[in-house]
Amino acid sequence: MADESNNPLFFRRILITIDEDDRPSTSRAFRFALTMARDYQAHLGIASVLENNDISIYESLMPDKLNQKRDHLKAIVQDYANRAKAFVVEDVRSIVGEGGDVDDVILQKIVPEFKPDLIVSGADVDFASHGRPGAIGLRLAKKSDVSVIVIR
Amino acid sequence: MADESNNPLFFRRILITIDEDDRPSTSRAFRFALTMARDYQAHLGIASVLENNDISIYESLMPDKLNQKRDHLKAIVQDYANRAKAFVVEDVRSIVGEGGDVDDVILQKIVPEFKPDLIVSGADVDFASHGRPGAIGLRLAKKSDVSVIVIR
């Protein structure tokens, strides 16, 4: 077997987790994911999660309200996808997850389906101004089977 | 101010933490750091830490033994630096820290001095087969003020 210890290593399937509040570190994380995807011709998955916590009991009884929230999040992710395409990233997929904690949805539903080799996350992502703020990237770094970059 | 939301984002000062046991994830982390440093003309710092735990009381009374361990670690880091230069990374610095926990030495001594904007760490680095294995990268990701990538 050839000595591969000095071979270049980069990522081919990059998953960026988007905070809909678009805090500074998420914006920087997105720019890094774009740069890597463009320069190494990687597939780019842009994911966001509609948390259970985002949905009140009242809203859960009002399907229209829930659909409205879901459509709002889909539109945000689609906007990121359009920006990625404008940045000359060719292979972009929008992913909106739902239900449970953000990190669980990402690790148990989105990752097995998209199969990233790198997850990119901002350091202060909290995905809805509540829950456990500032920790999504760290929890992904801890629990993921693939490489994770936490951007500040 | 111009809209910078889609500007490329990459790193200019990359610090890679080396586990002298050279486990698979450290080897991959090194390859990623080399690739980034080469492709974006970044400064590369290659750091390892001689832990207090590595030094027995017996050895601390035997300066020769301690010097021998220090020289051994320096040689390992220098070897990585030579490999980086062979990979056409131009600006490479070898850094050997000492004393305290690995993450404390990195964050309190090496980072303020080298001023990286990215720290690259393997996921299973434990820096001497003892202490708190598998957690250096995660602890850096949690406590650092700069971006951290944990490579698996």
PDB file of C-alpha atoms in Angstrom:
ATOM      1  CA  MET A   1       0.000   0.000   0.000  1.00  0.00           C
ATOM      2  CA  ALA A   2       1.284   3.423  -0.927  1.00  0.00           C
ATOM      3  CA  ASP A   3       2.200   5.841   1.812  1.00  0.00           C
ATOM      4  CA  GLU A   4      -0.763   8.180   1.894  1.00  0.00           C
ATOM      5  CA  SER A   5       0.378  10.115   4.935  1.00  0.00           C
ATOM      6  CA  ASN A   6       1.040  13.264   2.920  1.00  0.00           C
ATOM      7  CA  ASN A   7      -1.818  13.004   0.441  1.00  0.00           C
ATOM      8  CA  PRO A   8      -4.116  16.019   0.256  1.00  0.00           C
ATOM      9  CA  LEU A   9      -7.229  15.653   2.370  1.00  0.00           C
ATOM     10  CA  PHE A  10     -10.363  17.655   1.706  1.00  0.00           C
ATOM     11  CA  PHE A  11     -14.084  17.035   1.913  1.00  0.00           C
ATOM     12  CA  ARG A  12     -16.486  15.941  -0.791  1.00  0.00           C
ATOM     13  CA  ARG A  13     -19.853  16.172   0.961  1.00  0.00           C
ATOM     14  CA  ILE A  14     -20.258  19.229   3.173  1.00  0.00           C
ATOM     15  CA  LEU A  15     -23.288  19.781   5.377  1.00  0.00           C
ATOM     16  CA  ILE A  16     -23.843  23.283   6.727  1.00  0.00           C
ATOM     17  CA  THR A  17     -26.308  23.777   9.552  1.00  0.00           C
ATOM     18  CA  ILE A  18     -28.200  27.038   9.265  1.00  0.00           C
ATOM     19  CA  ASP A  19     -29.534  29.082  12.142  1.00  0.00           C
ATOM     20  CA  GLU A  20     -32.531  30.973  10.864  1.00  0.00           C
ATOM     21  CA  ASP A  21     -31.561  33.886  13.070  1.00  0.00           C
ATOM     22  CA  ASP A  22     -28.397  34.138  10.939  1.00  0.00           C
ATOM     23  CA  ARG A  23     -26.018  35.182  13.637  1.00  0.00           C
ATOM     24  CA  PRO A  24     -22.479  36.254  12.715  1.00  0.00           C
ATOM     25  CA  SER A  25     -20.872  32.860  13.202  1.00  0.00           C
ATOM     26  CA  THR A  26     -23.502  31.169  11.023  1.00  0.00           C
ATOM     27  CA  SER A  27     -22.806  33.692   8.307  1.00  0.00           C
ATOM     28  CA  ARG A  28     -19.078  32.958   8.543  1.00  0.00           C
ATOM     29  CA  ALA A  29     -19.762  29.204   8.626  1.00  0.00           C
ATOM     30  CA  PHE A  30     -21.824  29.531   5.453  1.00  0.00           C
ATOM     31  CA  ARG A  31     -19.039  31.461   3.722  1.00  0.00           C
ATOM     32  CA  PHE A  32     -16.500  28.782   4.723  1.00  0.00           C
ATOM     33  CA  ALA A  33     -18.789  25.984   3.487  1.00  0.00           C
ATOM     34  CA  LEU A  34     -19.278  27.840   0.189  1.00  0.00           C
ATOM     35  CA  THR A  35     -15.549  28.354  -0.225  1.00  0.00           C
ATOM     36  CA  MET A  36     -14.749  24.691   0.399  1.00  0.00           C
ATOM     37  CA  ALA A  37     -17.586  23.443  -1.821  1.00  0.00           C
ATOM     38  CA  ARG A  38     -16.535  25.728  -4.670  1.00  0.00           C
ATOM     39  CA  ASP A  39     -12.796  25.148  -4.458  1.00  0.00           C
ATOM     40  CA  TYR A  40     -12.992  21.359  -4.058  1.00  0.00           C
ATOM     41  CA  GLN A  41     -16.154  20.734  -6.094  1.00  0.00           C
ATOM     42  CA  ALA A  42     -17.911  19.274  -3.091  1.00  0.00           C
ATOM     43  CA  HIS A  43     -21.593  18.504  -2.737  1.00  0.00           C
ATOM     44  CA  LEU A  44     -23.203  21.023  -0.407  1.00  0.00           C
ATOM     45  CA  GLY A  45     -26.156  20.251   1.845  1.00  0.00           C
ATOM     46  CA  ILE A  46     -27.822  23.227   3.529  1.00  0.00           C
ATOM     47  CA  ALA A  47     -29.839  22.087   6.520  1.00  0.00           C
ATOM     48  CA  SER A  48     -32.094  23.692   9.048  1.00  0.00           C
ATOM     49  CA  VAL A  49     -34.423  22.162  11.601  1.00  0.00           C
ATOM     50  CA  LEU A  50     -37.908  23.183  12.715  1.00  0.00           C
ATOM     51  CA  GLU A  51     -37.736  22.282  16.368  1.00  0.00           C
ATOM     52  CA  ASN A  52     -40.567  20.830  18.382  1.00  0.00           C
ATOM     53  CA  ASN A  53     -39.938  23.657  20.803  1.00  0.00           C
ATOM     54  CA  ASP A  54     -40.749  26.101  18.035  1.00  0.00           C
ATOM     55  CA  ILE A  55     -44.264  24.759  17.858  1.00  0.00           C
ATOM     56  CA  SER A  56     -46.662  25.620  20.639  1.00  0.00           C
ATOM     57  CA  ILE A  57     -49.539  23.304  21.525  1.00  0.00           C
ATOM     58  CA  TYR A  58     -51.842  25.958  20.190  1.00  0.00           C
ATOM     59  CA  GLU A  59     -50.020  25.962  16.883  1.00  0.00           C
ATOM     60  CA  SER A  60     -49.961  22.186  16.697  1.00  0.00           C
ATOM     61  CA  LEU A  61     -53.752  22.357  16.665  1.00  0.00           C
ATOM     62  CA  MET A  62     -53.612  24.928  13.867  1.00  0.00           C
ATOM     63  CA  PRO A  63     -52.136  23.212  10.823  1.00  0.00           C
ATOM     64  CA  ASP A  64     -52.098  26.461   8.892  1.00  0.00           C
ATOM     65  CA  LYS A  65     -49.824  28.090  11.465  1.00  0.00           C
ATOM     66  CA  LEU A  66     -47.474  25.104  11.399  1.00  0.00           C
ATOM     67  CA  ASN A  67     -47.397  25.066   7.625  1.00  0.00           C
ATOM     68  CA  GLN A  68     -46.610  28.752   7.676  1.00  0.00           C
ATOM     69  CA  LYS A  69     -43.605  28.187   9.959  1.00  0.00           C
ATOM     70  CA  ARG A  70     -42.403  25.300   7.845  1.00  0.00           C
ATOM     71  CA  ASP A  71     -42.749  27.299   4.645  1.00  0.00           C
ATOM     72  CA  HIS A  72     -40.903  30.212   6.228  1.00  0.00           C
ATOM     73  CA  LEU A  73     -37.960  27.986   7.150  1.00  0.00           C
ATOM     74  CA  LYS A  74     -37.986  26.340   3.718  1.00  0.00           C
ATOM     75  CA  ALA A  75     -37.802  29.770   2.108  1.00  0.00           C
ATOM     76  CA  ILE A  76     -34.810  30.723   4.267  1.00  0.00           C
ATOM     77  CA  VAL A  77     -32.927  27.544   3.368  1.00  0.00           C
ATOM     78  CA  GLN A  78     -33.832  28.000  -0.292  1.00  0.00           C
ATOM     79  CA  ASP A  79     -32.402  31.507  -0.155  1.00  0.00           C
ATOM     80  CA  TYR A  80     -29.105  30.114   1.139  1.00  0.00           C
ATOM     81  CA  ALA A  81     -29.182  27.523  -1.646  1.00  0.00           C
ATOM     82  CA  ASN A  82     -29.679  30.260  -4.237  1.00  0.00           C
ATOM     83  CA  ARG A  83     -26.737  32.170  -2.796  1.00  0.00           C
ATOM     84  CA  ALA A  84     -24.628  29.006  -2.999  1.00  0.00           C
ATOM     85  CA  LYS A  85     -25.538  28.521  -6.649  1.00  0.00           C
ATOM     86  CA  ALA A  86     -24.664  32.151  -7.346  1.00  0.00           C
ATOM     87  CA  PHE A  87     -21.285  31.405  -5.724  1.00  0.00           C
ATOM     88  CA  VAL A  88     -20.747  28.743  -8.390  1.00  0.00           C
ATOM     89  CA  VAL A  89     -21.377  25.792  -6.155  1.00  0.00           C
ATOM     90  CA  GLU A  90     -22.987  23.360  -8.564  1.00  0.00           C
ATOM     91  CA  ASP A  91     -24.408  20.625  -6.400  1.00  0.00           C
ATOM     92  CA  VAL A  92     -26.586  22.162  -3.680  1.00  0.00           C
ATOM     93  CA  ARG A  93     -29.331  20.480  -1.713  1.00  0.00           C
ATOM     94  CA  SER A  94     -31.778  22.202   0.649  1.00  0.00           C
ATOM     95  CA  ILE A  95     -32.784  20.124   3.661  1.00  0.00           C
ATOM     96  CA  VAL A  96     -35.411  21.035   6.249  1.00  0.00           C
ATOM     97  CA  GLY A  97     -35.736  18.674   9.194  1.00  0.00           C
ATOM     98  CA  GLU A  98     -38.396  18.592  11.845  1.00  0.00           C
ATOM     99  CA  GLY A  99     -39.088  17.184  15.287  1.00  0.00           C
ATOM    100  CA  GLY A 100     -36.946  16.588  18.335  1.00  0.00           C
ATOM    101  CA  ASP A 101     -33.791  18.423  19.305  1.00  0.00           C
ATOM    102  CA  VAL A 102     -31.806  20.047  16.527  1.00  0.00           C
ATOM    103  CA  ASP A 103     -28.703  17.935  17.052  1.00  0.00           C
ATOM    104  CA  ASP A 104     -30.725  14.712  17.212  1.00  0.00           C
ATOM    105  CA  VAL A 105     -32.575  15.539  14.000  1.00  0.00           C
ATOM    106  CA  ILE A 106     -29.301  16.388  12.276  1.00  0.00           C
ATOM    107  CA  LEU A 107     -27.432  13.311  13.481  1.00  0.00           C
ATOM    108  CA  GLN A 108     -30.244  10.772  13.266  1.00  0.00           C
ATOM    109  CA  LYS A 109     -32.142  11.915  10.190  1.00  0.00           C
ATOM    110  CA  ILE A 110     -30.179  14.344   8.043  1.00  0.00           C
ATOM    111  CA  VAL A 111     -26.647  12.904   8.324  1.00  0.00           C
ATOM    112  CA  PRO A 112     -27.643   9.295   7.515  1.00  0.00           C
ATOM    113  CA  GLU A 113     -29.504  10.564   4.476  1.00  0.00           C
ATOM    114  CA  PHE A 114     -27.052  13.171   3.130  1.00  0.00           C
ATOM    115  CA  LYS A 115     -23.923  11.284   4.267  1.00  0.00           C
ATOM    116  CA  PRO A 116     -21.607  14.295   4.748  1.00  0.00           C
ATOM    117  CA  ASP A 117     -17.911  13.861   5.458  1.00  0.00           C
ATOM    118  CA  LEU A 118     -17.819  17.322   7.059  1.00  0.00           C
ATOM    119  CA  ILE A 119     -20.378  19.189   9.129  1.00  0.00           C
ATOM    120  CA  VAL A 120     -19.939  22.972   9.300  1.00  0.00           C
ATOM    121  CA  SER A 121     -21.580  24.835  12.135  1.00  0.00           C
ATOM    122  CA  GLY A 122     -21.416  28.295  13.629  1.00  0.00           C
ATOM    123  CA  ALA A 123     -20.347  28.487  17.245  1.00  0.00           C
ATOM    124  CA  ASP A 124     -23.368  30.399  18.432  1.00  0.00           C
ATOM    125  CA  VAL A 125     -26.082  28.598  16.551  1.00  0.00           C
ATOM    126  CA  ASP A 126     -29.099  28.064  18.735  1.00  0.00           C
ATOM    127  CA  PHE A 127     -31.673  27.570  15.995  1.00  0.00           C
ATOM    128  CA  ALA A 128     -34.489  29.562  17.557  1.00  0.00           C
ATOM    129  CA  SER A 129     -33.287  31.779  20.352  1.00  0.00           C
ATOM    130  CA  HIS A 130     -34.061  29.173  22.974  1.00  0.00           C
ATOM    131  CA  GLY A 131     -33.172  25.652  23.990  1.00  0.00           C
ATOM    132  CA  ARG A 132     -29.487  25.234  24.791  1.00  0.00           C
ATOM    133  CA  PRO A 133     -27.920  28.201  23.066  1.00  0.00           C
ATOM    134  CA  GLY A 134     -24.443  28.173  21.666  1.00  0.00           C
ATOM    135  CA  ALA A 135     -23.999  24.463  21.817  1.00  0.00           C
ATOM    136  CA  ILE A 136     -25.274  22.867  18.607  1.00  0.00           C
ATOM    137  CA  GLY A 137     -21.872  22.874  16.916  1.00  0.00           C
ATOM    138  CA  LEU A 138     -20.185  21.500  20.005  1.00  0.00           C
ATOM    139  CA  ARG A 139     -22.778  18.792  20.463  1.00  0.00           C
ATOM    140  CA  LEU A 140     -22.379  17.812  16.815  1.00  0.00           C
ATOM    141  CA  ALA A 141     -18.586  17.780  17.236  1.00  0.00           C
ATOM    142  CA  LYS A 142     -18.942  15.480  20.221  1.00  0.00           C
ATOM    143  CA  LYS A 143     -21.564  13.084  18.925  1.00  0.00           C
ATOM    144  CA  SER A 144     -20.904  12.941  15.196  1.00  0.00           C
ATOM    145  CA  ASP A 145     -19.050  10.131  13.448  1.00  0.00           C
ATOM    146  CA  VAL A 146     -17.724  12.565  10.848  1.00  0.00           C
ATOM    147  CA  SER A 147     -15.474  15.622  11.016  1.00  0.00           C
ATOM    148  CA  VAL A 148     -17.016  18.803  12.392  1.00  0.00           C
ATOM    149  CA  ILE A 149     -15.809  22.384  12.136  1.00  0.00           C
ATOM    150  CA  VAL A 150     -17.095  24.951  14.610  1.00  0.00           C
ATOM    151  CA  ILE A 151     -16.717  28.416  13.091  1.00  0.00           C
ATOM    152  CA  ARG A 152     -16.277  31.551  15.180  1.00  0.00           C
TER     153      ARG A 152
ATOM    154  CA  MET B   1     -20.124  48.784   3.766  1.00  0.00           C
ATOM    155  CA  ALA B   2     -20.108  46.199   1.015  1.00  0.00           C
ATOM    156  CA  ASP B   3     -22.175  43.072   1.440  1.00  0.00           C
ATOM    157  CA  GLU B   4     -19.607  40.487   2.437  1.00  0.00           C
ATOM    158  CA  SER B   5     -22.077  37.730   3.136  1.00  0.00           C
ATOM    159  CA  ASN B   6     -20.952  35.698   0.141  1.00  0.00           C
ATOM    160  CA  ASN B   7     -17.241  36.488   0.235  1.00  0.00           C
ATOM    161  CA  PRO B   8     -14.912  33.498   0.337  1.00  0.00           C
ATOM    162  CA  LEU B   9     -13.803  32.595   3.843  1.00  0.00           C
ATOM    163  CA  PHE B  10     -10.663  30.597   4.518  1.00  0.00           C
ATOM    164  CA  PHE B  11      -7.948  30.580   7.140  1.00  0.00           C
ATOM    165  CA  ARG B  12      -4.579  32.282   7.142  1.00  0.00           C
ATOM    166  CA  ARG B  13      -2.966  30.929  10.298  1.00  0.00           C
ATOM    167  CA  ILE B  14      -3.569  27.243  10.916  1.00  0.00           C
ATOM    168  CA  LEU B  15      -2.458  25.482  14.075  1.00  0.00           C
ATOM    169  CA  ILE B  16      -2.377  21.687  14.011  1.00  0.00           C
ATOM    170  CA  THR B  17      -2.086  19.817  17.298  1.00  0.00           C
ATOM    171  CA  ILE B  18       0.010  16.692  17.002  1.00  0.00           C
ATOM    172  CA  ASP B  19      -0.420  13.547  19.034  1.00  0.00           C
ATOM    173  CA  GLU B  20       2.965  11.881  19.230  1.00  0.00           C
ATOM    174  CA  ASP B  21       1.240   8.515  19.069  1.00  0.00           C
ATOM    175  CA  ASP B  22       0.095   9.525  15.589  1.00  0.00           C
ATOM    176  CA  ARG B  23      -3.269   7.886  15.612  1.00  0.00           C
ATOM    177  CA  PRO B  24      -5.323   7.733  12.425  1.00  0.00           C
ATOM    178  CA  SER B  25      -7.340  10.878  13.083  1.00  0.00           C
ATOM    179  CA  THR B  26      -4.186  12.897  13.813  1.00  0.00           C
ATOM    180  CA  SER B  27      -2.728  11.716  10.536  1.00  0.00           C
ATOM    181  CA  ARG B  28      -5.881  12.815   8.717  1.00  0.00           C
ATOM    182  CA  ALA B  29      -5.929  16.112  10.619  1.00  0.00           C
ATOM    183  CA  PHE B  30      -2.333  16.748   9.525  1.00  0.00           C
ATOM    184  CA  ARG B  31      -3.211  16.021   5.901  1.00  0.00           C
ATOM    185  CA  PHE B  32      -6.167  18.442   6.083  1.00  0.00           C
ATOM    186  CA  ALA B  33      -4.009  21.155   7.658  1.00  0.00           C
ATOM    187  CA  LEU B  34      -1.362  20.658   4.953  1.00  0.00           C
ATOM    188  CA  THR B  35      -3.972  20.852   2.210  1.00  0.00           C
ATOM    189  CA  MET B  36      -5.472  24.066   3.561  1.00  0.00           C
ATOM    190  CA  ALA B  37      -2.077  25.666   4.202  1.00  0.00           C
ATOM    191  CA  ARG B  38      -0.866  24.812   0.708  1.00  0.00           C
ATOM    192  CA  ASP B  39      -4.013  25.765  -1.187  1.00  0.00           C
ATOM    193  CA  TYR B  40      -4.596  29.054   0.651  1.00  0.00           C
ATOM    194  CA  GLN B  41      -0.968  29.990   1.391  1.00  0.00           C
ATOM    195  CA  ALA B  42      -1.614  29.927   5.123  1.00  0.00           C
ATOM    196  CA  HIS B  43       0.953  29.987   7.887  1.00  0.00           C
ATOM    197  CA  LEU B  44       1.148  26.568   9.517  1.00  0.00           C
ATOM    198  CA  GLY B  45       1.995  26.011  13.171  1.00  0.00           C
ATOM    199  CA  ILE B  46       2.680  22.420  14.222  1.00  0.00           C
ATOM    200  CA  ALA B  47       2.303  22.041  17.966  1.00  0.00           C
ATOM    201  CA  SER B  48       2.728  19.300  20.485  1.00  0.00           C
ATOM    202  CA  VAL B  49       2.808  19.386  24.270  1.00  0.00           C
ATOM    203  CA  LEU B  50       4.996  17.546  26.752  1.00  0.00           C
ATOM    204  CA  GLU B  51       2.515  17.002  29.547  1.00  0.00           C
ATOM    205  CA  ASN B  52       3.335  17.156  33.206  1.00  0.00           C
ATOM    206  CA  ASN B  53       1.730  13.741  33.448  1.00  0.00           C
ATOM    207  CA  ASP B  54       4.341  12.425  31.064  1.00  0.00           C
ATOM    208  CA  ILE B  55       7.027  13.221  33.563  1.00  0.00           C
ATOM    209  CA  SER B  56       7.310  11.035  36.630  1.00  0.00           C
ATOM    210  CA  ILE B  57       8.704  12.398  39.889  1.00  0.00           C
ATOM    211  CA  TYR B  58      11.672  10.134  39.338  1.00  0.00           C
ATOM    212  CA  GLU B  59      12.290  11.654  35.931  1.00  0.00           C
ATOM    213  CA  SER B  60      11.834  15.202  37.204  1.00  0.00           C
ATOM    214  CA  LEU B  61      14.844  14.512  39.433  1.00  0.00           C
ATOM    215  CA  MET B  62      16.790  13.300  36.420  1.00  0.00           C
ATOM    216  CA  PRO B  63      17.250  16.232  34.053  1.00  0.00           C
ATOM    217  CA  ASP B  64      18.852  14.003  31.451  1.00  0.00           C
ATOM    218  CA  LYS B  65      15.737  11.859  31.227  1.00  0.00           C
ATOM    219  CA  LEU B  66      13.531  14.929  30.892  1.00  0.00           C
ATOM    220  CA  ASN B  67      15.771  16.430  28.237  1.00  0.00           C
ATOM    221  CA  GLN B  68      15.611  13.157  26.391  1.00  0.00           C
ATOM    222  CA  LYS B  69      11.791  13.205  26.348  1.00  0.00           C
ATOM    223  CA  ARG B  70      11.749  16.825  25.274  1.00  0.00           C
ATOM    224  CA  ASP B  71      14.241  16.177  22.477  1.00  0.00           C
ATOM    225  CA  HIS B  72      12.231  13.171  21.349  1.00  0.00           C
ATOM    226  CA  LEU B  73       9.067  15.266  21.072  1.00  0.00           C
ATOM    227  CA  LYS B  74      10.938  18.071  19.313  1.00  0.00           C
ATOM    228  CA  ALA B  75      12.235  15.580  16.754  1.00  0.00           C
ATOM    229  CA  ILE B  76       8.716  14.309  16.093  1.00  0.00           C
ATOM    230  CA  VAL B  77       7.356  17.808  15.544  1.00  0.00           C
ATOM    231  CA  GLN B  78      10.339  18.668  13.354  1.00  0.00           C
ATOM    232  CA  ASP B  79       9.612  15.613  11.250  1.00  0.00           C
ATOM    233  CA  TYR B  80       6.061  16.849  10.690  1.00  0.00           C
ATOM    234  CA  ALA B  81       7.465  20.272   9.791  1.00  0.00           C
ATOM    235  CA  ASN B  82       9.779  18.687   7.236  1.00  0.00           C
ATOM    236  CA  ARG B  83       6.866  16.803   5.727  1.00  0.00           C
ATOM    237  CA  ALA B  84       4.913  20.070   5.518  1.00  0.00           C
ATOM    238  CA  LYS B  85       7.770  21.781   3.710  1.00  0.00           C
ATOM    239  CA  ALA B  86       8.001  18.846   1.305  1.00  0.00           C
ATOM    240  CA  PHE B  87       4.262  19.376   0.665  1.00  0.00           C
ATOM    241  CA  VAL B  88       5.110  22.899  -0.498  1.00  0.00           C
ATOM    242  CA  VAL B  89       3.853  24.669   2.586  1.00  0.00           C
ATOM    243  CA  GLU B  90       6.244  27.582   2.806  1.00  0.00           C
ATOM    244  CA  ASP B  91       5.683  29.068   6.231  1.00  0.00           C
ATOM    245  CA  VAL B  92       5.957  26.333   8.855  1.00  0.00           C
ATOM    246  CA  ARG B  93       6.696  26.721  12.530  1.00  0.00           C
ATOM    247  CA  SER B  94       7.387  23.902  15.005  1.00  0.00           C
ATOM    248  CA  ILE B  95       6.073  24.517  18.498  1.00  0.00           C
ATOM    249  CA  VAL B  96       6.684  22.333  21.548  1.00  0.00           C
ATOM    250  CA  GLY B  97       4.837  23.310  24.716  1.00  0.00           C
ATOM    251  CA  GLU B  98       5.309  21.993  28.195  1.00  0.00           C
ATOM    252  CA  GLY B  99       3.567  21.867  31.558  1.00  0.00           C
ATOM    253  CA  GLY B 100      -0.060  21.559  32.611  1.00  0.00           C
ATOM    254  CA  ASP B 101      -2.873  19.966  30.662  1.00  0.00           C
ATOM    255  CA  VAL B 102      -2.529  19.813  26.906  1.00  0.00           C
ATOM    256  CA  ASP B 103      -5.554  21.985  26.204  1.00  0.00           C
ATOM    257  CA  ASP B 104      -4.500  24.574  28.787  1.00  0.00           C
ATOM    258  CA  VAL B 105      -0.987  24.796  27.329  1.00  0.00           C
ATOM    259  CA  ILE B 106      -2.402  25.123  23.825  1.00  0.00           C
ATOM    260  CA  LEU B 107      -4.999  27.740  24.722  1.00  0.00           C
ATOM    261  CA  GLN B 108      -2.999  29.749  27.244  1.00  0.00           C
ATOM    262  CA  LYS B 109       0.506  29.614  25.801  1.00  0.00           C
ATOM    263  CA  ILE B 110       0.587  28.485  22.184  1.00  0.00           C
ATOM    264  CA  VAL B 111      -2.550  30.184  20.799  1.00  0.00           C
ATOM    265  CA  PRO B 112      -1.759  33.661  22.211  1.00  0.00           C
ATOM    266  CA  GLU B 113       1.713  33.390  20.722  1.00  0.00           C
ATOM    267  CA  PHE B 114       0.964  31.873  17.305  1.00  0.00           C
ATOM    268  CA  LYS B 115      -2.449  33.585  16.937  1.00  0.00           C
ATOM    269  CA  PRO B 116      -4.145  30.985  14.716  1.00  0.00           C
ATOM    270  CA  ASP B 117      -7.526  31.612  13.146  1.00  0.00           C
ATOM    271  CA  LEU B 118      -8.098  27.852  12.882  1.00  0.00           C
ATOM    272  CA  ILE B 119      -7.091  24.999  15.169  1.00  0.00           C
ATOM    273  CA  VAL B 120      -7.031  21.536  13.579  1.00  0.00           C
ATOM    274  CA  SER B 121      -7.202  18.523  15.848  1.00  0.00           C
ATOM    275  CA  GLY B 122      -7.770  14.810  15.477  1.00  0.00           C
ATOM    276  CA  ALA B 123     -10.798  13.414  17.267  1.00  0.00           C
ATOM    277  CA  ASP B 124      -8.911  10.802  19.234  1.00  0.00           C
ATOM    278  CA  VAL B 125      -5.860  12.792  20.239  1.00  0.00           C
ATOM    279  CA  ASP B 126      -4.910  12.035  23.777  1.00  0.00           C
ATOM    280  CA  PHE B 127      -1.307  13.148  23.592  1.00  0.00           C
ATOM    281  CA  ALA B 128       0.205  10.366  25.641  1.00  0.00           C
ATOM    282  CA  SER B 129      -2.184   7.464  26.021  1.00  0.00           C
ATOM    283  CA  HIS B 130      -3.495   8.740  29.310  1.00  0.00           C
ATOM    284  CA  GLY B 131      -5.292  11.666  30.833  1.00  0.00           C
ATOM    285  CA  ARG B 132      -8.723  12.281  29.316  1.00  0.00           C
ATOM    286  CA  PRO B 133      -8.507  10.413  26.036  1.00  0.00           C
ATOM    287  CA  GLY B 134     -10.372  11.475  22.948  1.00  0.00           C
ATOM    288  CA  ALA B 135     -11.295  14.873  24.216  1.00  0.00           C
ATOM    289  CA  ILE B 136      -8.534  17.355  23.350  1.00  0.00           C
ATOM    290  CA  GLY B 137     -10.149  18.444  20.100  1.00  0.00           C
ATOM    291  CA  LEU B 138     -13.544  18.762  21.753  1.00  0.00           C
ATOM    292  CA  ARG B 139     -12.143  20.707  24.684  1.00  0.00           C
ATOM    293  CA  LEU B 140     -10.383  23.050  22.266  1.00  0.00           C
ATOM    294  CA  ALA B 141     -13.609  23.447  20.284  1.00  0.00           C
ATOM    295  CA  LYS B 142     -15.440  24.355  23.465  1.00  0.00           C
ATOM    296  CA  LYS B 143     -12.930  26.682  25.060  1.00  0.00           C
ATOM    297  CA  SER B 144     -11.203  28.326  22.103  1.00  0.00           C
ATOM    298  CA  ASP B 145     -11.989  31.811  20.846  1.00  0.00           C
ATOM    299  CA  VAL B 146     -11.111  30.760  17.295  1.00  0.00           C
ATOM    300  CA  SER B 147     -12.571  28.212  14.893  1.00  0.00           C
ATOM    301  CA  VAL B 148     -11.757  24.555  15.559  1.00  0.00           C
ATOM    302  CA  ILE B 149     -12.072  21.552  13.297  1.00  0.00           C
ATOM    303  CA  VAL B 150     -12.210  18.078  14.803  1.00  0.00           C
ATOM    304  CA  ILE B 151     -11.128  15.558  12.194  1.00  0.00           C
ATOM    305  CA  ARG B 152     -12.300  11.962  12.189  1.00  0.00           C
TER     306      ARG B 152
END
